């Protein structure tokens, strides 16, 4: 029977569901049909496959060729199905043996010469292929990325001819083994000791890093807000293998693909304030991850927060709470994880110099109120810490000797605190539920009275109350104190600056 069956993978969100590529050769007028909900890119593969087979000196039957991509209700997109379609035709016509085809999964775009071109989503597909027990064959440009899945068996190929030689036994493809080099963390990130002064802001960054809290910095231009944010990834605890794999898998779904040099490096995403809501959360007819997902287990830095469109900022409210985003379109729905740390910066007023020692701000209270009103109350309520970053004194700025702590020293304290939280509750403090807060954030009488006064005077919401307790828990953990006291509560309240205005 002129039938061949191969396996490949589609992409649906961060998942890579199995696709069975069935090839049938039948008598009739010569035709080449692809069924199974193919996108335009997949439909065009018949022309690429035909040219690739001809240039590789294979025979194309002058018969009716039918390619079925099952399941039929799953949309198929991109050129990754070129390789299994070409192999299916060769197997169905007896030009290569069929007996080994079910041991592998295949993905690769074909050039007209028969060479293999890279694909996106290789990491997600390889992970799912390894779960099925089959080996994965893909272009050599994607091999290093795919090899990050430790349990996967990877075969890297340059061309269709090389794969056919492997299947016929003339030349065996070697199993690809990726080499992940260890690197010095200090050389990977910018160092926090390069920022002069701003002791209060550095303390807030350390607390945010230790507990996974979101942070908003408010201050005039040139006070170091962007410098502080750019150095924040350098004080975060090292990524675990699972975190690194999940972060890399999401980045491999983007059109830029994952750069192997960024393995186990915390992502730092800084979209421009003209970015759309789709750019932040993801979307498209075939949903792609947005900036909040590409920042998975890393940092999303929003500079000039008040300059973002208000409707764009509102899309952050759900993922800040849930750590995931569901994208619904007319034909498809996809869910992407979005466990990121939000670091934001903004000016205190339209001109930016409110409270600056030079005294050149002439913004009216109404202008200031409208400017800050661009950020909604519900979104501000979800940001754990809000601090002021004042102008650095001239003497501090011109001091030659660097006096600040290096990022490596701060990172050691943060890592120790982070591990203390995992040992106690198996999650970071920012992920504590209401029941967890009652259990792990119990207060003594003095602390309760102080917090009651803060709630009354600042008119705090229930969400702000819980966030103060979470931040206080992190401050206590940094001090290696088991029970929260009134000093921890007092400092946590100080990080709710906008609640006081």
Short mmCIF file of C-alpha atoms in Angstrom, two decimals:
data_model
loop_
_atom_site.label_atom_id
_atom_site.label_comp_id
_atom_site.label_asym_id
_atom_site.label_seq_id
_atom_site.Cartn_x
_atom_site.Cartn_y
_atom_site.Cartn_z
CA UNK A 1 0.00 0.00 0.00
CA UNK A 2 1.35 3.47 -0.93
CA UNK A 3 0.91 4.94 2.55
CA UNK A 4 3.45 6.35 5.00
CA UNK A 5 2.96 7.74 8.52
CA UNK A 6 5.35 10.15 10.29
CA UNK A 7 5.12 12.29 13.42
CA UNK A 8 5.72 15.98 13.97
CA UNK A 9 4.57 18.73 16.33
CA UNK A 10 2.33 21.79 16.11
CA UNK A 11 2.41 24.74 18.49
CA UNK A 12 -0.56 25.78 20.61
CA UNK A 13 0.43 28.33 23.22
CA UNK A 14 3.40 26.83 25.05
CA UNK A 15 2.20 23.31 24.26
CA UNK A 16 3.36 21.28 21.25
CA UNK A 17 0.61 18.75 20.43
CA UNK A 18 1.46 15.72 18.32
CA UNK A 19 0.68 15.90 14.60
CA UNK A 20 0.49 12.71 12.53
CA UNK A 21 1.60 13.30 8.93
CA UNK A 22 -0.08 10.72 6.70
CA UNK A 23 0.99 10.47 3.05
CA UNK A 24 -1.05 8.55 0.50
CA UNK A 25 -0.14 7.96 -3.16
CA UNK A 26 -3.04 6.93 -5.39
CA UNK A 27 -3.75 6.53 -9.10
CA UNK A 28 -5.40 9.43 -10.88
CA UNK A 29 -4.53 12.77 -12.38
CA UNK A 30 -1.30 14.22 -10.92
CA UNK A 31 -2.12 16.44 -7.93
CA UNK A 32 -0.65 17.47 -4.57
CA UNK A 33 -3.19 18.13 -1.81
CA UNK A 34 -2.61 18.99 1.86
CA UNK A 35 -5.55 18.65 4.25
CA UNK A 36 -5.90 19.04 8.01
CA UNK A 37 -6.49 22.80 8.56
CA UNK A 38 -3.19 23.99 7.03
CA UNK A 39 -2.24 27.68 7.11
CA UNK A 40 -0.90 29.47 4.03
CA UNK A 41 2.70 28.64 5.01
CA UNK A 42 1.81 24.95 5.16
CA UNK A 43 -0.08 25.03 1.87
CA UNK A 44 2.98 26.55 0.21
CA UNK A 45 5.13 23.65 1.41
CA UNK A 46 4.05 21.53 -1.55
CA UNK A 47 6.03 23.84 -3.85
CA UNK A 48 9.08 23.81 -1.58
CA UNK A 49 8.89 20.02 -1.18
CA UNK A 50 8.51 19.42 -4.91
CA UNK A 51 11.55 21.57 -5.75
CA UNK A 52 13.63 20.10 -2.92
CA UNK A 53 12.93 16.52 -4.04
CA UNK A 54 13.74 17.31 -7.65
CA UNK A 55 17.01 19.06 -6.79
CA UNK A 56 17.98 16.13 -4.55
CA UNK A 57 17.50 13.79 -7.55
CA UNK A 58 14.46 11.98 -6.11
CA UNK A 59 11.47 10.92 -8.19
CA UNK A 60 8.13 12.65 -7.72
CA UNK A 61 5.26 10.30 -8.73
CA UNK A 62 2.94 11.58 -11.43
CA UNK A 63 0.00 10.45 -9.31
CA UNK A 64 -2.46 11.81 -6.79
CA UNK A 65 -0.55 12.79 -3.60
CA UNK A 66 -2.63 13.43 -0.48
CA UNK A 67 -1.08 14.69 2.77
CA UNK A 68 -3.24 14.55 5.89
CA UNK A 69 -2.12 16.46 8.99
CA UNK A 70 -4.03 14.97 11.91
CA UNK A 71 -5.84 15.91 14.08
CA UNK A 72 -7.89 17.77 11.51
CA UNK A 73 -9.29 20.39 13.92
CA UNK A 74 -5.86 21.62 15.09
CA UNK A 75 -4.55 24.59 13.05
CA UNK A 76 -1.15 23.97 11.44
CA UNK A 77 1.23 26.83 10.66
CA UNK A 78 4.86 27.52 9.63
CA UNK A 79 7.20 25.56 7.36
CA UNK A 80 8.21 22.97 9.98
CA UNK A 81 6.08 20.32 8.24
CA UNK A 82 8.17 20.46 5.03
CA UNK A 83 10.55 17.74 6.23
CA UNK A 84 7.96 15.13 7.33
CA UNK A 85 5.92 15.76 4.16
CA UNK A 86 8.96 15.19 1.92
CA UNK A 87 9.97 12.04 3.84
CA UNK A 88 6.39 10.80 3.68
CA UNK A 89 6.38 11.03 -0.11
CA UNK A 90 9.73 9.22 -0.34
CA UNK A 91 8.57 6.48 2.04
CA UNK A 92 5.19 6.02 0.34
CA UNK A 93 6.92 5.62 -3.04
CA UNK A 94 9.51 3.16 -1.65
CA UNK A 95 12.53 5.44 -2.13
CA UNK A 96 13.41 5.17 1.58
CA UNK A 97 12.46 2.42 4.08
CA UNK A 98 9.44 2.83 6.36
CA UNK A 99 10.50 0.58 9.22
CA UNK A 100 12.33 3.25 11.28
CA UNK A 101 10.06 6.22 10.70
CA UNK A 102 7.95 5.72 13.85
CA UNK A 103 11.06 5.98 16.07
CA UNK A 104 11.45 9.68 15.31
CA UNK A 105 9.61 12.97 15.23
CA UNK A 106 10.49 15.40 12.47
CA UNK A 107 10.50 19.17 11.97
CA UNK A 108 12.30 21.40 9.50
CA UNK A 109 11.73 23.88 6.73
CA UNK A 110 13.17 22.92 3.35
CA UNK A 111 15.07 25.21 1.03
CA UNK A 112 14.56 24.57 -2.69
CA UNK A 113 18.00 22.94 -2.72
CA UNK A 114 17.01 20.39 -0.09
CA UNK A 115 18.93 22.13 2.71
CA UNK A 116 17.21 22.46 6.10
CA UNK A 117 16.38 25.88 7.50
CA UNK A 118 15.79 26.67 11.20
CA UNK A 119 12.35 26.72 12.79
CA UNK A 120 10.93 28.41 15.87
CA UNK A 121 9.52 26.58 18.89
CA UNK A 122 12.18 23.84 18.74
CA UNK A 123 12.59 23.73 22.52
CA UNK A 124 8.87 23.27 23.22
CA UNK A 125 8.58 20.59 20.53
CA UNK A 126 11.67 18.72 21.73
CA UNK A 127 10.40 18.64 25.30
CA UNK A 128 7.10 17.07 24.22
CA UNK A 129 8.89 14.65 21.87
CA UNK A 130 11.09 13.45 24.75
CA UNK A 131 7.95 12.72 26.79
CA UNK A 132 6.71 10.42 24.00
CA UNK A 133 9.93 8.41 23.98
CA UNK A 134 10.77 9.22 20.36
CA UNK A 135 13.94 10.87 19.06
CA UNK A 136 13.70 14.28 17.43
CA UNK A 137 15.26 15.19 14.08
CA UNK A 138 15.55 18.89 13.26
CA UNK A 139 17.84 21.42 11.52
CA UNK A 140 21.33 21.74 12.97
CA UNK A 141 20.77 25.46 13.69
CA UNK A 142 18.15 24.45 16.30
CA UNK A 143 20.09 21.53 17.78
CA UNK A 144 21.88 23.44 20.58
CA UNK A 145 18.60 24.95 21.70
CA UNK A 146 16.78 21.59 21.61
CA UNK A 147 19.60 19.87 23.51
CA UNK A 148 18.74 21.94 26.60
CA UNK A 149 16.11 19.24 27.21
CA UNK A 150 18.42 16.82 28.98
CA UNK A 151 16.38 13.65 28.44
CA UNK A 152 15.81 14.22 24.73
CA UNK A 153 17.60 12.34 21.96
CA UNK A 154 18.48 14.88 19.28
CA UNK A 155 19.62 14.34 15.69
CA UNK A 156 20.83 17.46 13.89
CA UNK A 157 20.72 17.43 10.09
CA UNK A 158 21.92 19.80 7.38
CA UNK A 159 19.85 18.52 4.48
CA UNK A 160 17.19 16.14 3.29
CA UNK A 161 19.86 13.96 1.65
CA UNK A 162 21.68 13.53 4.95
CA UNK A 163 18.50 12.29 6.63
CA UNK A 164 17.74 9.89 3.79
CA UNK A 165 21.26 8.49 4.04
CA UNK A 166 20.66 7.90 7.76
CA UNK A 167 17.38 6.08 7.14
CA UNK A 168 18.85 3.88 4.41
CA UNK A 169 21.89 3.05 6.56
CA UNK A 170 24.51 4.56 4.25
CA UNK A 171 25.52 7.27 6.74
CA UNK A 172 24.49 7.45 10.39
CA UNK A 173 23.56 10.76 11.95
CA UNK A 174 25.35 11.17 15.31
CA UNK A 175 23.30 11.92 18.40
CA UNK A 176 23.74 15.60 19.18
CA UNK A 177 25.00 16.38 22.67
CA UNK A 178 24.73 20.01 23.71
CA UNK A 179 27.46 21.61 25.77
CA UNK A 180 26.26 24.18 28.29
CA UNK A 181 29.19 26.23 29.52
CA UNK A 182 29.27 27.51 33.08
CA UNK A 183 29.92 31.21 33.32
CA UNK A 184 30.67 33.72 36.00
CA UNK A 185 27.41 35.36 37.15
CA UNK A 186 29.25 38.61 37.89
CA UNK A 187 30.33 38.97 34.25
CA UNK A 188 26.79 38.34 32.97
CA UNK A 189 24.96 41.24 34.60
CA UNK A 190 25.63 44.91 35.21
CA UNK A 191 26.81 45.67 38.75
CA UNK A 192 24.74 47.65 41.23
CA UNK A 193 27.80 49.32 42.78
CA UNK A 194 28.03 51.49 39.65
CA UNK A 195 25.01 53.48 40.87
CA UNK A 196 26.10 56.33 43.15
CA UNK A 197 24.03 56.94 46.25
CA UNK A 198 20.35 55.84 46.25
CA UNK A 199 20.78 53.67 49.35
CA UNK A 200 17.02 53.63 49.96
CA UNK A 201 16.28 52.51 46.40
CA UNK A 202 18.93 49.77 46.58
CA UNK A 203 17.40 48.51 49.80
CA UNK A 204 13.98 48.38 48.10
CA UNK A 205 15.47 46.47 45.14
CA UNK A 206 16.99 43.93 47.51
CA UNK A 207 13.65 43.36 49.23
CA UNK A 208 11.87 43.09 45.87
CA UNK A 209 14.42 40.55 44.62
CA UNK A 210 14.26 38.48 47.79
CA UNK A 211 10.47 38.18 47.87
CA UNK A 212 9.58 38.46 44.18
CA UNK A 213 7.74 41.76 44.72
CA UNK A 214 6.83 44.33 42.06
CA UNK A 215 8.32 47.81 42.41
CA UNK A 216 7.55 51.32 41.15
CA UNK A 217 10.25 54.01 41.28
CA UNK A 218 9.20 57.65 41.13
CA UNK A 219 11.71 60.43 40.65
CA UNK A 220 13.01 63.25 38.43
CA UNK A 221 14.98 62.53 35.25
CA UNK A 222 18.59 61.49 35.71
CA UNK A 223 18.31 60.11 39.23
CA UNK A 224 19.29 56.56 38.23
CA UNK A 225 15.93 54.79 37.92
CA UNK A 226 16.81 53.08 34.64
CA UNK A 227 20.31 52.22 35.90
CA UNK A 228 18.85 50.60 39.00
CA UNK A 229 16.34 48.60 36.97
CA UNK A 230 18.96 47.40 34.47
CA UNK A 231 21.05 46.03 37.35
CA UNK A 232 18.14 44.36 39.11
CA UNK A 233 18.51 40.96 37.35
CA UNK A 234 22.04 40.74 38.76
CA UNK A 235 20.79 40.47 42.35
CA UNK A 236 18.07 37.88 41.64
CA UNK A 237 18.72 34.31 42.82
CA UNK A 238 20.19 31.94 40.18
CA UNK A 239 17.67 30.19 37.94
CA UNK A 240 16.89 26.54 38.58
CA UNK A 241 17.02 24.04 35.71
CA UNK A 242 13.21 23.95 35.52
CA UNK A 243 12.90 27.75 35.50
CA UNK A 244 15.58 28.11 32.83
CA UNK A 245 13.92 25.49 30.62
CA UNK A 246 10.47 27.09 30.96
CA UNK A 247 11.82 30.57 30.22
CA UNK A 248 13.83 29.34 27.22
CA UNK A 249 10.84 27.38 25.85
CA UNK A 250 8.70 30.52 25.77
CA UNK A 251 11.45 32.55 24.10
CA UNK A 252 11.85 29.83 21.47
CA UNK A 253 8.21 30.43 20.45
CA UNK A 254 8.99 34.01 19.43
CA UNK A 255 10.25 34.84 15.96
CA UNK A 256 13.64 35.79 17.40
CA UNK A 257 14.11 32.25 18.81
CA UNK A 258 16.17 31.51 21.92
CA UNK A 259 19.83 32.46 22.07
CA UNK A 260 21.81 29.63 23.68
CA UNK A 261 24.15 32.22 25.24
CA UNK A 262 21.25 33.36 27.44
CA UNK A 263 20.78 29.94 29.04
CA UNK A 264 20.08 30.36 32.78
CA UNK A 265 20.25 34.13 32.42
CA UNK A 266 17.28 36.04 33.81
CA UNK A 267 15.42 37.70 30.92
CA UNK A 268 15.13 41.48 31.03
CA UNK A 269 12.41 42.90 28.81
CA UNK A 270 12.01 46.65 28.40
CA UNK A 271 9.27 47.50 25.86
CA UNK A 272 8.93 51.10 24.66
CA UNK A 273 5.99 53.10 26.02
CA UNK A 274 4.41 53.08 22.53
CA UNK A 275 3.93 49.28 22.77
CA UNK A 276 0.38 48.01 22.21
CA UNK A 277 -1.60 45.74 24.47
CA UNK A 278 -1.03 42.82 22.08
CA UNK A 279 2.73 43.45 22.23
CA UNK A 280 2.60 43.19 26.03
CA UNK A 281 0.29 40.19 26.52
CA UNK A 282 0.70 38.42 23.17
CA UNK A 283 -1.79 37.59 20.47
CA UNK A 284 -2.22 37.29 16.72
CA UNK A 285 -4.22 34.87 14.59
CA UNK A 286 -1.75 32.23 15.75
CA UNK A 287 -1.14 33.46 19.32
CA UNK A 288 2.45 34.33 20.18
CA UNK A 289 3.78 35.20 23.64
CA UNK A 290 4.01 38.89 24.48
CA UNK A 291 6.52 40.78 26.59
CA UNK A 292 5.05 39.62 29.90
CA UNK A 293 5.53 35.97 28.91
CA UNK A 294 8.96 36.54 27.33
CA UNK A 295 9.96 37.97 30.74
CA UNK A 296 9.11 34.61 32.37
CA UNK A 297 11.16 34.15 35.57
CA UNK A 298 12.83 37.46 34.81
CA UNK A 299 12.12 41.19 34.81
CA UNK A 300 9.63 43.32 32.88
CA UNK A 301 10.82 46.93 33.07
CA UNK A 302 8.33 49.63 32.09
CA UNK A 303 10.14 52.94 31.88
CA UNK A 304 8.08 56.15 31.71
CA UNK A 305 5.09 54.24 33.06
CA UNK A 306 2.72 57.20 32.84
CA UNK A 307 3.48 57.57 29.11
CA UNK A 308 2.00 54.13 28.33
CA UNK A 309 -1.56 54.10 27.06
CA UNK A 310 -3.85 53.52 30.04
CA UNK A 311 -5.71 50.69 28.29
CA UNK A 312 -2.38 48.98 27.60
CA UNK A 313 -1.40 49.12 31.27
CA UNK A 314 -4.73 47.65 32.34
CA UNK A 315 -3.87 44.35 30.64
CA UNK A 316 -1.21 43.82 33.33
CA UNK A 317 -3.75 43.54 36.13
CA UNK A 318 -4.70 39.89 35.59
CA UNK A 319 -1.20 38.42 35.02
CA UNK A 320 0.19 40.32 38.03
CA UNK A 321 -2.31 38.42 40.18
CA UNK A 322 -2.47 35.02 38.49
CA UNK A 323 0.98 34.61 36.88
CA UNK A 324 -0.56 33.57 33.55
CA UNK A 325 -2.43 35.07 30.61
CA UNK A 326 -5.15 33.52 28.48
CA UNK A 327 -5.43 34.85 24.92
CA UNK A 328 -8.79 34.24 23.28
CA UNK A 329 -9.39 34.73 19.57
CA UNK A 330 -12.33 33.82 17.36
CA UNK A 331 -10.73 30.57 16.18
CA UNK A 332 -8.20 29.77 18.90
CA UNK A 333 -7.40 30.12 22.58
CA UNK A 334 -3.93 29.89 24.09
CA UNK A 335 -2.59 30.20 27.61
CA UNK A 336 0.92 31.46 28.35
CA UNK A 337 2.64 31.59 31.73
CA UNK A 338 3.61 35.08 32.91
CA UNK A 339 5.50 34.83 36.18
CA UNK A 340 7.58 37.97 35.92
CA UNK A 341 8.72 40.72 38.24
CA UNK A 342 7.41 44.13 37.31
CA UNK A 343 9.85 47.01 37.78
CA UNK A 344 8.44 50.36 36.67
CA UNK A 345 9.70 53.94 36.66
CA UNK A 346 7.99 57.27 36.18
CA UNK A 347 8.42 61.00 36.70
CA UNK A 348 6.54 62.67 39.56
CA UNK A 349 4.89 65.26 37.27
CA UNK A 350 4.60 66.20 33.56
CA UNK A 351 7.83 68.24 33.54
CA UNK A 352 9.53 65.65 35.75
CA UNK A 353 11.08 68.01 38.30
CA UNK A 354 8.56 68.04 41.14
CA UNK A 355 10.53 68.11 44.40
CA UNK A 356 13.87 68.59 42.64
CA UNK A 357 16.33 70.89 44.48
CA UNK A 358 16.59 73.17 41.43
CA UNK A 359 12.98 74.22 42.03
CA UNK A 360 12.16 74.65 38.34
CA UNK A 361 8.89 72.67 38.42
CA UNK A 362 5.88 74.88 37.67
CA UNK A 363 3.29 72.13 37.23
CA UNK A 364 -0.07 72.92 38.81
CA UNK A 365 -1.71 70.46 41.23
CA UNK A 366 -4.35 69.77 38.58
CA UNK A 367 -1.69 68.91 35.98
CA UNK A 368 0.09 66.62 38.46
CA UNK A 369 -3.19 64.91 39.34
CA UNK A 370 -4.07 64.31 35.67
CA UNK A 371 -0.56 63.01 34.96
CA UNK A 372 -0.66 60.46 37.76
CA UNK A 373 -4.24 59.60 36.89
CA UNK A 374 -2.97 57.95 33.72
CA UNK A 375 -2.16 54.98 35.97
CA UNK A 376 -5.32 53.49 37.42
CA UNK A 377 -5.82 52.89 41.13
CA UNK A 378 -6.40 49.14 40.70
CA UNK A 379 -3.06 48.75 38.90
CA UNK A 380 -1.18 50.81 41.51
CA UNK A 381 -2.82 48.72 44.20
CA UNK A 382 -1.27 45.61 42.66
CA UNK A 383 2.29 47.01 42.75
CA UNK A 384 3.77 45.85 46.06
CA UNK A 385 6.34 48.60 46.59
CA UNK A 386 6.31 52.27 45.55
CA UNK A 387 9.36 54.36 46.37
CA UNK A 388 10.78 57.79 45.68
CA UNK A 389 14.15 58.08 43.95
CA UNK A 390 15.38 61.64 44.65
CA UNK A 391 18.15 63.53 42.90
CA UNK A 392 21.64 62.45 44.00
CA UNK A 393 23.56 65.16 45.93
CA UNK A 394 26.41 66.71 43.95
CA UNK A 395 29.03 65.58 46.46
CA UNK A 396 27.87 61.96 46.22
CA UNK A 397 27.74 62.07 42.43
CA UNK A 398 31.29 63.43 42.05
CA UNK A 399 32.86 61.11 44.59
CA UNK A 400 35.64 59.11 42.92
CA UNK A 401 35.66 56.06 45.15
CA UNK A 402 32.85 53.54 44.71
CA UNK A 403 31.23 52.92 48.10
CA UNK A 404 28.22 50.78 47.24
CA UNK A 405 27.89 47.02 47.68
CA UNK A 406 28.58 44.80 44.70
CA UNK A 407 25.69 42.88 43.18
CA UNK A 408 27.32 39.55 44.08
CA UNK A 409 27.17 40.37 47.82
CA UNK A 410 23.53 41.42 47.62
CA UNK A 411 22.70 38.36 45.49
CA UNK A 412 24.11 36.05 48.15
CA UNK A 413 21.77 37.55 50.76
CA UNK A 414 18.84 37.42 48.36
CA UNK A 415 19.54 33.77 47.47
CA UNK A 416 19.73 32.79 51.13
CA UNK A 417 16.44 34.57 51.85
CA UNK A 418 14.81 33.05 48.77
CA UNK A 419 15.80 29.55 49.91
CA UNK A 420 14.48 30.28 53.39
CA UNK A 421 11.05 31.01 51.90
CA UNK A 422 11.07 27.84 49.79
CA UNK A 423 12.00 25.73 52.80
CA UNK A 424 9.19 27.24 54.86
CA UNK A 425 6.31 27.50 52.37
CA UNK A 426 7.60 26.11 49.00
CA UNK A 427 6.94 29.46 47.29
CA UNK A 428 8.18 33.04 47.37
CA UNK A 429 6.43 35.56 49.59
CA UNK A 430 4.75 37.39 46.71
CA UNK A 431 2.84 34.17 45.89
CA UNK A 432 1.39 33.70 49.38
CA UNK A 433 -2.37 33.09 49.45
CA UNK A 434 -4.69 34.53 52.09
CA UNK A 435 -4.46 31.29 54.10
CA UNK A 436 -0.67 31.38 53.80
CA UNK A 437 -0.61 34.98 55.05
CA UNK A 438 -2.64 34.00 58.12
CA UNK A 439 -0.20 31.17 58.78
CA UNK A 440 3.18 32.73 58.02
CA UNK A 441 2.58 36.46 58.62
CA UNK A 442 1.16 36.42 62.15
CA UNK A 443 1.65 39.71 64.02
CA UNK A 444 2.20 40.61 67.65
CA UNK A 445 0.06 43.24 69.40
CA UNK A 446 2.38 46.20 68.66
CA UNK A 447 2.59 45.31 64.99
CA UNK A 448 -1.18 44.88 64.72
CA UNK A 449 -1.80 48.30 66.26
CA UNK A 450 0.69 49.96 63.90
CA UNK A 451 -0.90 48.33 60.86
CA UNK A 452 -4.40 49.31 62.02
CA UNK A 453 -3.31 52.94 62.24
CA UNK A 454 -1.81 52.74 58.74
CA UNK A 455 -5.00 51.23 57.30
CA UNK A 456 -7.09 53.96 58.91
CA UNK A 457 -4.89 56.93 58.00
CA UNK A 458 -3.95 55.82 54.48
CA UNK A 459 -7.34 54.29 53.68
CA UNK A 460 -5.67 51.09 52.47
CA UNK A 461 -7.55 48.42 50.53
CA UNK A 462 -7.59 44.75 51.51
CA UNK A 463 -5.13 44.06 48.69
CA UNK A 464 -2.72 46.74 49.97
CA UNK A 465 -3.04 45.29 53.49
CA UNK A 466 -2.02 41.83 52.26
CA UNK A 467 0.84 43.25 50.21
CA UNK A 468 2.23 45.10 53.22
CA UNK A 469 2.21 41.83 55.16
CA UNK A 470 4.01 40.01 52.32
CA UNK A 471 6.69 42.72 52.10
CA UNK A 472 7.07 42.72 55.87
CA UNK A 473 7.52 38.94 55.76
CA UNK A 474 10.35 39.39 53.24
CA UNK A 475 12.00 42.09 55.37
CA UNK A 476 11.88 39.75 58.36
CA UNK A 477 13.36 36.94 56.27
CA UNK A 478 16.25 39.18 55.18
CA UNK A 479 16.93 39.82 58.86
CA UNK A 480 16.69 36.06 59.61
CA UNK A 481 13.80 36.75 62.01
CA UNK A 482 11.04 34.17 62.28
CA UNK A 483 8.27 36.47 63.54
CA UNK A 484 7.32 39.80 62.00
CA UNK A 485 7.69 42.76 64.38
CA UNK A 486 6.63 46.40 64.25
CA UNK A 487 9.94 47.51 62.67
CA UNK A 488 9.29 45.23 59.71
CA UNK A 489 5.72 46.51 59.41
CA UNK A 490 6.87 50.14 59.63
CA UNK A 491 9.39 49.67 56.83
CA UNK A 492 6.84 47.84 54.66
CA UNK A 493 4.38 50.72 55.09
CA UNK A 494 7.07 53.17 53.92
CA UNK A 495 7.09 51.35 50.59
CA UNK A 496 3.48 52.35 49.87
CA UNK A 497 4.39 55.93 48.94
CA UNK A 498 1.49 56.67 46.62
CA UNK A 499 -1.04 55.53 49.24
CA UNK A 500 0.10 58.49 51.33
CA UNK A 501 -0.59 61.11 48.68
#
